[in-house]
Amino acid sequence: MIDLATFGETMGTVRFQDFPTAATNTRSSHAGAESNVAIGLARLGHQVSWIGSLGADTYGELILRSLLAENVDVGGVRRLTDRATGLLVSRPAGMGAFSVDYHRTESAGRQFSAEQIDYLFSLKPRIVHLTGITPALGEVARQATVTVAERAREAGIPVSFDVNFRSRLWAAREAQPVLAQIAGAASIVCGGPEELELLTGESDVSAGVEALLAAGVQTVVTKDSGTATAYSANSTTTRASHNVTVRDTIGAGDAFVAGFLSGVLDGADPGTCLERGHLCGAFAVGSIGDWEGAPTRAALAAANIGSGEVLR
């Protein structure tokens, strides 16, 4: 048995440090919502597996080696010779934000096999973590995500679902029934107010939360600019974010999810889960990269970060 299994696409990244010119310095790494969460949890001492497909190419090798170095299980990773690893290219857009281009239309990361899904369940994970990005990658990825959600529910394995709606990948009208189906199989749903509205049709956050709880979701987590709130049938818990200087906002949401789920795996109360999520998010925005700033437990214990709005 392991703590958490997740699957999705991880892409190579090229980050321009300044406005792109022929002489501008770049940084190469990788990114993917699910592998970001996996690395975040592994650094906190949890046993985690990431399942996905990579090209038999340079970035595929980089990603595989990096995940191994971060103590993430990669037994469910396939290397495909007929498809390339996807690529993300970003450049600074000011105020800690980045403009992003994707090159992933026919990428290896869109492919999942029945054997990979079987491998995931052979690990007997305590939690299965899914995002709304993977089902947006095409019919194969969509069916794989729904299958994993339904199999996990049938097996009694809690599903964590980060809605993570990406309008660049699919339209809301196409996404809504798929995301709602996955949410219906989840124990934990994380999303912003607009994403909860997409799932439930309710523009009021409270009404959207009530609809999800009534459908069987055990915990709904929402965030706004300065706080995060965890709702359950019996309690509502809110915690403020932290006062830190932002270097890079990309990956902050994944870091928050990793911290929150770490608390869940530890059996912590909702307030502690939210606080750990905020701390992990603060570390993430304080460094460049999607996952590079993810803290260890020792780093969390030593953190001296004040509460309040994130400084930009």
GROMACS .gro file of C-alpha atoms in nm:
model
  312
    1MET     CA    1   0.000   0.000   0.000
    2ILE     CA    2   0.119   0.353  -0.080
    3ASP     CA    3  -0.014   0.689   0.032
    4LEU     CA    4  -0.125   0.837  -0.300
    5ALA     CA    5  -0.130   0.755  -0.671
    6THR     CA    6  -0.196   1.003  -0.946
    7PHE     CA    7  -0.172   1.014  -1.323
    8GLY     CA    8  -0.167   1.272  -1.599
    9GLU     CA    9   0.061   1.448  -1.845
   10THR     CA   10   0.399   1.591  -1.752
   11MET     CA   11   0.569   1.816  -2.006
   12GLY     CA   12   0.919   1.946  -2.051
   13THR     CA   13   0.951   2.319  -1.987
   14VAL     CA   14   1.160   2.597  -2.133
   15ARG     CA   15   1.143   2.916  -1.927
   16PHE     CA   16   1.276   3.244  -2.061
   17GLN     CA   17   1.418   3.450  -1.777
   18ASP     CA   18   1.366   3.778  -1.965
   19PHE     CA   19   1.188   3.891  -2.280
   20PRO     CA   20   1.274   3.631  -2.546
   21THR     CA   21   1.567   3.712  -2.770
   22ALA     CA   22   1.832   3.492  -2.925
   23ALA     CA   23   2.066   3.560  -2.633
   24THR     CA   24   1.816   3.534  -2.347
   25ASN     CA   25   1.893   3.278  -2.077
   26THR     CA   26   1.648   2.990  -2.039
   27ARG     CA   27   1.585   2.721  -1.779
   28SER     CA   28   1.481   2.366  -1.863
   29SER     CA   29   1.269   2.159  -1.629
   30HIS     CA   30   0.928   1.991  -1.635
   31ALA     CA   31   0.573   2.057  -1.523
   32GLY     CA   32   0.243   1.883  -1.480
   33ALA     CA   33  -0.026   1.938  -1.219
   34GLU     CA   34  -0.029   1.576  -1.107
   35SER     CA   35   0.348   1.526  -1.095
   36ASN     CA   36   0.381   1.860  -0.915
   37VAL     CA   37   0.149   1.724  -0.645
   38ALA     CA   38   0.338   1.394  -0.639
   39ILE     CA   39   0.673   1.566  -0.585
   40GLY     CA   40   0.524   1.794  -0.321
   41LEU     CA   41   0.394   1.496  -0.124
   42ALA     CA   42   0.713   1.294  -0.170
   43ARG     CA   43   0.920   1.578  -0.025
   44LEU     CA   44   0.690   1.572   0.277
   45GLY     CA   45   0.776   1.207   0.330
   46HIS     CA   46   0.478   1.035   0.169
   47GLN     CA   47   0.496   0.732  -0.061
   48VAL     CA   48   0.363   0.847  -0.397
   49SER     CA   49   0.332   0.713  -0.751
   50TRP     CA   50   0.292   0.909  -1.075
   51ILE     CA   51   0.158   0.721  -1.376
   52GLY     CA   52   0.189   0.864  -1.726
   53SER     CA   53   0.337   0.833  -2.073
   54LEU     CA   54   0.653   1.003  -2.198
   55GLY     CA   55   0.830   1.017  -2.529
   56ALA     CA   56   1.151   0.824  -2.587
   57ASP     CA   57   1.329   1.158  -2.608
   58THR     CA   58   1.543   1.403  -2.413
   59TYR     CA   59   1.262   1.555  -2.209
   60GLY     CA   60   1.113   1.215  -2.139
   61GLU     CA   61   1.447   1.109  -1.993
   62LEU     CA   62   1.478   1.432  -1.793
   63ILE     CA   63   1.131   1.388  -1.641
   64LEU     CA   64   1.186   1.023  -1.555
   65ARG     CA   65   1.522   1.089  -1.389
   66SER     CA   66   1.382   1.385  -1.197
   67LEU     CA   67   1.087   1.190  -1.058
   68LEU     CA   68   1.316   0.906  -0.954
   69ALA     CA   69   1.543   1.155  -0.779
   70GLU     CA   70   1.240   1.292  -0.591
   71ASN     CA   71   1.149   0.941  -0.466
   72VAL     CA   72   0.832   0.923  -0.676
   73ASP     CA   73   0.742   0.574  -0.795
   74VAL     CA   74   0.748   0.553  -1.178
   75GLY     CA   75   0.658   0.187  -1.227
   76GLY     CA   76   0.351   0.293  -1.427
   77VAL     CA   77   0.539   0.513  -1.674
   78ARG     CA   78   0.544   0.418  -2.044
   79ARG     CA   79   0.800   0.545  -2.297
   80LEU     CA   80   0.648   0.584  -2.644
   81THR     CA   81   0.862   0.584  -2.958
   82ASP     CA   82   0.592   0.724  -3.187
   83ARG     CA   83   0.503   1.036  -2.984
   84ALA     CA   84   0.709   1.316  -2.832
   85THR     CA   85   0.697   1.445  -2.476
   86GLY     CA   86   0.488   1.764  -2.461
   87LEU     CA   87   0.659   2.099  -2.421
   88LEU     CA   88   0.565   2.415  -2.229
   89VAL     CA   89   0.738   2.745  -2.311
   90SER     CA   90   0.697   3.043  -2.078
   91ARG     CA   91   0.819   3.400  -2.051
   92PRO     CA   92   0.776   3.669  -1.783
   93ALA     CA   93   0.456   3.872  -1.805
   94GLY     CA   94   0.515   4.093  -1.499
   95MET     CA   95   0.401   4.085  -1.134
   96GLY     CA   96   0.521   3.728  -1.088
   97ALA     CA   97   0.306   3.603  -1.376
   98PHE     CA   98   0.421   3.419  -1.688
   99SER     CA   99   0.281   3.390  -2.039
  100VAL     CA  100   0.267   3.026  -2.144
  101ASP     CA  101   0.267   2.847  -2.481
  102TYR     CA  102   0.186   2.474  -2.504
  103HIS     CA  103   0.316   2.225  -2.761
  104ARG     CA  104   0.123   1.912  -2.670
  105THR     CA  105  -0.135   1.843  -2.944
  106GLU     CA  106  -0.013   1.491  -3.028
  107SER     CA  107   0.202   1.437  -2.720
  108ALA     CA  108   0.284   1.108  -2.553
  109GLY     CA  109   0.120   1.233  -2.235
  110ARG     CA  110  -0.226   1.202  -2.389
  111GLN     CA  111  -0.197   0.824  -2.404
  112PHE     CA  112  -0.293   0.586  -2.122
  113SER     CA  113  -0.327   0.210  -2.128
  114ALA     CA  114  -0.541  -0.036  -1.935
  115GLU     CA  115  -0.219  -0.181  -1.796
  116GLN     CA  116  -0.125   0.155  -1.647
  117ILE     CA  117  -0.463   0.182  -1.477
  118ASP     CA  118  -0.427  -0.172  -1.344
  119TYR     CA  119  -0.082  -0.081  -1.211
  120LEU     CA  120  -0.227   0.217  -1.026
  121PHE     CA  121  -0.477  -0.001  -0.843
  122SER     CA  122  -0.220  -0.274  -0.777
  123LEU     CA  123  -0.044  -0.021  -0.552
  124LYS     CA  124  -0.352  -0.005  -0.324
  125PRO     CA  125  -0.324   0.372  -0.274
  126ARG     CA  126  -0.486   0.534   0.027
  127ILE     CA  127  -0.589   0.824  -0.201
  128VAL     CA  128  -0.619   0.857  -0.579
  129HIS     CA  129  -0.559   1.214  -0.697
  130LEU     CA  130  -0.709   1.338  -1.024
  131THR     CA  131  -0.732   1.675  -1.197
  132GLY     CA  132  -0.961   1.822  -1.460
  133ILE     CA  133  -0.665   1.875  -1.691
  134THR     CA  134  -0.617   1.511  -1.791
  135PRO     CA  135  -0.972   1.449  -1.925
  136ALA     CA  136  -0.931   1.759  -2.143
  137LEU     CA  137  -0.646   1.596  -2.337
  138GLY     CA  138  -0.862   1.383  -2.565
  139GLU     CA  139  -1.089   1.081  -2.564
  140VAL     CA  140  -0.827   0.831  -2.446
  141ALA     CA  141  -0.728   1.047  -2.148
  142ARG     CA  142  -1.092   1.130  -2.076
  143GLN     CA  143  -1.200   0.769  -2.060
  144ALA     CA  144  -0.897   0.678  -1.849
  145THR     CA  145  -0.977   0.950  -1.595
  146VAL     CA  146  -1.342   0.852  -1.566
  147THR     CA  147  -1.249   0.484  -1.539
  148VAL     CA  148  -1.001   0.552  -1.258
  149ALA     CA  149  -1.255   0.766  -1.070
  150GLU     CA  150  -1.527   0.503  -1.096
  151ARG     CA  151  -1.296   0.211  -1.011
  152ALA     CA  152  -1.164   0.396  -0.708
  153ARG     CA  153  -1.514   0.465  -0.583
  154GLU     CA  154  -1.614   0.102  -0.630
  155ALA     CA  155  -1.303  -0.008  -0.442
  156GLY     CA  156  -1.371   0.234  -0.157
  157ILE     CA  157  -1.056   0.437  -0.226
  158PRO     CA  158  -1.101   0.812  -0.160
  159VAL     CA  159  -1.059   1.027  -0.471
  160SER     CA  160  -0.913   1.376  -0.449
  161PHE     CA  161  -1.024   1.590  -0.744
  162ASP     CA  162  -0.871   1.928  -0.828
  163VAL     CA  163  -1.114   2.073  -1.084
  164ASN     CA  164  -0.841   2.274  -1.257
  165PHE     CA  165  -1.061   2.375  -1.553
  166ARG     CA  166  -0.848   2.498  -1.845
  167SER     CA  167  -1.044   2.690  -2.105
  168ARG     CA  168  -0.750   2.667  -2.348
  169LEU     CA  169  -0.800   2.290  -2.360
  170TRP     CA  170  -1.179   2.259  -2.386
  171ALA     CA  171  -1.497   2.462  -2.374
  172ALA     CA  172  -1.703   2.482  -2.056
  173ARG     CA  173  -2.005   2.315  -2.219
  174GLU     CA  174  -1.788   2.014  -2.315
  175ALA     CA  175  -1.609   2.002  -1.982
  176GLN     CA  176  -1.909   2.036  -1.749
  177PRO     CA  177  -2.063   1.687  -1.771
  178VAL     CA  178  -1.724   1.515  -1.756
  179LEU     CA  179  -1.596   1.716  -1.461
  180ALA     CA  180  -1.927   1.675  -1.278
  181GLN     CA  181  -1.910   1.298  -1.328
  182ILE     CA  182  -1.559   1.282  -1.182
  183ALA     CA  183  -1.657   1.509  -0.892
  184GLY     CA  184  -1.948   1.276  -0.822
  185ALA     CA  185  -1.700   0.995  -0.753
  186ALA     CA  186  -1.471   1.210  -0.536
  187SER     CA  187  -1.435   1.238  -0.160
  188ILE     CA  188  -1.240   1.567  -0.179
  189VAL     CA  189  -1.308   1.838  -0.439
  190CYS     CA  190  -1.083   2.144  -0.470
  191GLY     CA  191  -1.183   2.438  -0.687
  192GLY     CA  192  -1.239   2.809  -0.710
  193PRO     CA  193  -1.585   2.970  -0.707
  194GLU     CA  194  -1.612   2.968  -1.088
  195GLU     CA  195  -1.512   2.601  -1.100
  196LEU     CA  196  -1.773   2.509  -0.840
  197GLU     CA  197  -2.029   2.694  -1.050
  198LEU     CA  198  -1.917   2.495  -1.354
  199LEU     CA  199  -1.968   2.169  -1.162
  200THR     CA  200  -2.302   2.251  -1.003
  201GLY     CA  201  -2.460   2.537  -1.198
  202GLU     CA  202  -2.480   2.736  -0.873
  203SER     CA  203  -2.333   3.088  -0.886
  204ASP     CA  204  -2.342   3.117  -0.508
  205VAL     CA  205  -2.047   2.939  -0.345
  206SER     CA  206  -2.251   2.818  -0.048
  207ALA     CA  207  -2.513   2.669  -0.277
  208GLY     CA  208  -2.246   2.502  -0.489
  209VAL     CA  209  -2.080   2.353  -0.182
  210GLU     CA  210  -2.414   2.227  -0.052
  211ALA     CA  211  -2.486   2.062  -0.386
  212LEU     CA  212  -2.153   1.878  -0.385
  213LEU     CA  213  -2.190   1.766  -0.024
  214ALA     CA  214  -2.541   1.645  -0.098
  215ALA     CA  215  -2.402   1.444  -0.391
  216GLY     CA  216  -2.167   1.257  -0.157
  217VAL     CA  217  -1.848   1.464  -0.158
  218GLN     CA  218  -1.706   1.461   0.194
  219THR     CA  219  -1.486   1.773   0.177
  220VAL     CA  220  -1.502   2.075  -0.054
  221VAL     CA  221  -1.204   2.311  -0.054
  222THR     CA  222  -1.229   2.658  -0.205
  223LYS     CA  223  -0.982   2.946  -0.223
  224ASP     CA  224  -1.011   3.319  -0.279
  225SER     CA  225  -0.742   3.588  -0.286
  226GLY     CA  226  -0.659   3.568   0.083
  227THR     CA  227  -0.815   3.259   0.239
  228ALA     CA  228  -0.899   2.894   0.185
  229THR     CA  229  -1.201   2.718   0.330
  230ALA     CA  230  -1.274   2.349   0.385
  231TYR     CA  231  -1.641   2.254   0.403
  232SER     CA  232  -1.785   1.928   0.527
  233ALA     CA  233  -2.130   1.819   0.639
  234ASN     CA  234  -2.049   1.911   0.999
  235SER     CA  235  -1.799   2.197   0.982
  236THR     CA  236  -1.666   2.498   0.793
  237THR     CA  237  -1.300   2.588   0.850
  238THR     CA  238  -1.118   2.891   0.707
  239ARG     CA  239  -0.749   2.981   0.719
  240ALA     CA  240  -0.565   3.286   0.585
  241SER     CA  241  -0.282   3.268   0.333
  242HIS     CA  242   0.071   3.394   0.403
  243ASN     CA  243   0.256   3.721   0.360
  244VAL     CA  244   0.537   3.638   0.117
  245THR     CA  245   0.699   3.797  -0.185
  246VAL     CA  246   0.602   3.628  -0.511
  247ARG     CA  247   0.865   3.524  -0.763
  248ASP     CA  248   0.654   3.283  -0.970
  249THR     CA  249   0.284   3.200  -0.930
  250ILE     CA  250   0.291   2.887  -1.148
  251GLY     CA  251   0.246   2.571  -0.945
  252ALA     CA  252   0.110   2.743  -0.634
  253GLY     CA  253  -0.226   2.567  -0.657
  254ASP     CA  254  -0.062   2.227  -0.693
  255ALA     CA  255   0.160   2.299  -0.392
  256PHE     CA  256  -0.146   2.393  -0.187
  257VAL     CA  257  -0.317   2.067  -0.284
  258ALA     CA  258  -0.006   1.867  -0.192
  259GLY     CA  259   0.008   2.032   0.150
  260PHE     CA  260  -0.363   1.985   0.212
  261LEU     CA  261  -0.353   1.617   0.112
  262SER     CA  262  -0.044   1.565   0.327
  263GLY     CA  263  -0.252   1.678   0.622
  264VAL     CA  264  -0.535   1.446   0.522
  265LEU     CA  265  -0.294   1.151   0.498
  266ASP     CA  266  -0.160   1.238   0.843
  267GLY     CA  267  -0.512   1.238   0.986
  268ALA     CA  268  -0.491   1.609   1.070
  269ASP     CA  269  -0.792   1.832   1.135
  270PRO     CA  270  -0.917   2.060   0.852
  271GLY     CA  271  -0.748   2.370   0.994
  272THR     CA  272  -0.409   2.199   1.000
  273CYS     CA  273  -0.463   2.067   0.645
  274LEU     CA  274  -0.540   2.419   0.521
  275GLU     CA  275  -0.244   2.569   0.705
  276ARG     CA  276  -0.006   2.312   0.556
  277GLY     CA  277  -0.155   2.381   0.214
  278HIS     CA  278  -0.096   2.755   0.254
  279LEU     CA  279   0.262   2.699   0.373
  280CYS     CA  280   0.342   2.478   0.074
  281GLY     CA  281   0.186   2.736  -0.157
  282ALA     CA  282   0.397   3.010   0.002
  283PHE     CA  283   0.714   2.812  -0.061
  284ALA     CA  284   0.607   2.753  -0.421
  285VAL     CA  285   0.549   3.119  -0.510
  286GLY     CA  286   0.877   3.215  -0.346
  287SER     CA  287   1.084   3.028  -0.606
  288ILE     CA  288   1.097   2.990  -0.983
  289GLY     CA  289   0.943   2.674  -1.126
  290ASP     CA  290   0.635   2.458  -1.089
  291TRP     CA  291   0.767   2.223  -0.819
  292GLU     CA  292   1.125   2.322  -0.740
  293GLY     CA  293   1.029   2.521  -0.430
  294ALA     CA  294   0.828   2.240  -0.269
  295PRO     CA  295   0.933   2.217   0.097
  296THR     CA  296   1.039   1.923   0.309
  297ARG     CA  297   0.888   1.872   0.653
  298ALA     CA  298   1.200   2.019   0.809
  299ALA     CA  299   1.162   2.331   0.594
  300LEU     CA  300   0.797   2.365   0.697
  301ALA     CA  301   0.888   2.338   1.064
  302ALA     CA  302   1.155   2.608   1.026
  303ALA     CA  303   0.936   2.846   0.825
  304ASN     CA  304   0.881   3.190   0.972
  305ILE     CA  305   0.608   3.322   0.747
  306GLY     CA  306   0.346   3.568   0.858
  307SER     CA  307  -0.024   3.536   0.786
  308GLY     CA  308  -0.207   3.764   0.547
  309GLU     CA  309  -0.238   3.838   0.177
  310VAL     CA  310   0.041   3.713  -0.050
  311LEU     CA  311   0.258   4.010  -0.146
  312ARG     CA  312   0.298   4.073  -0.516
   0.00000   0.00000   0.00000
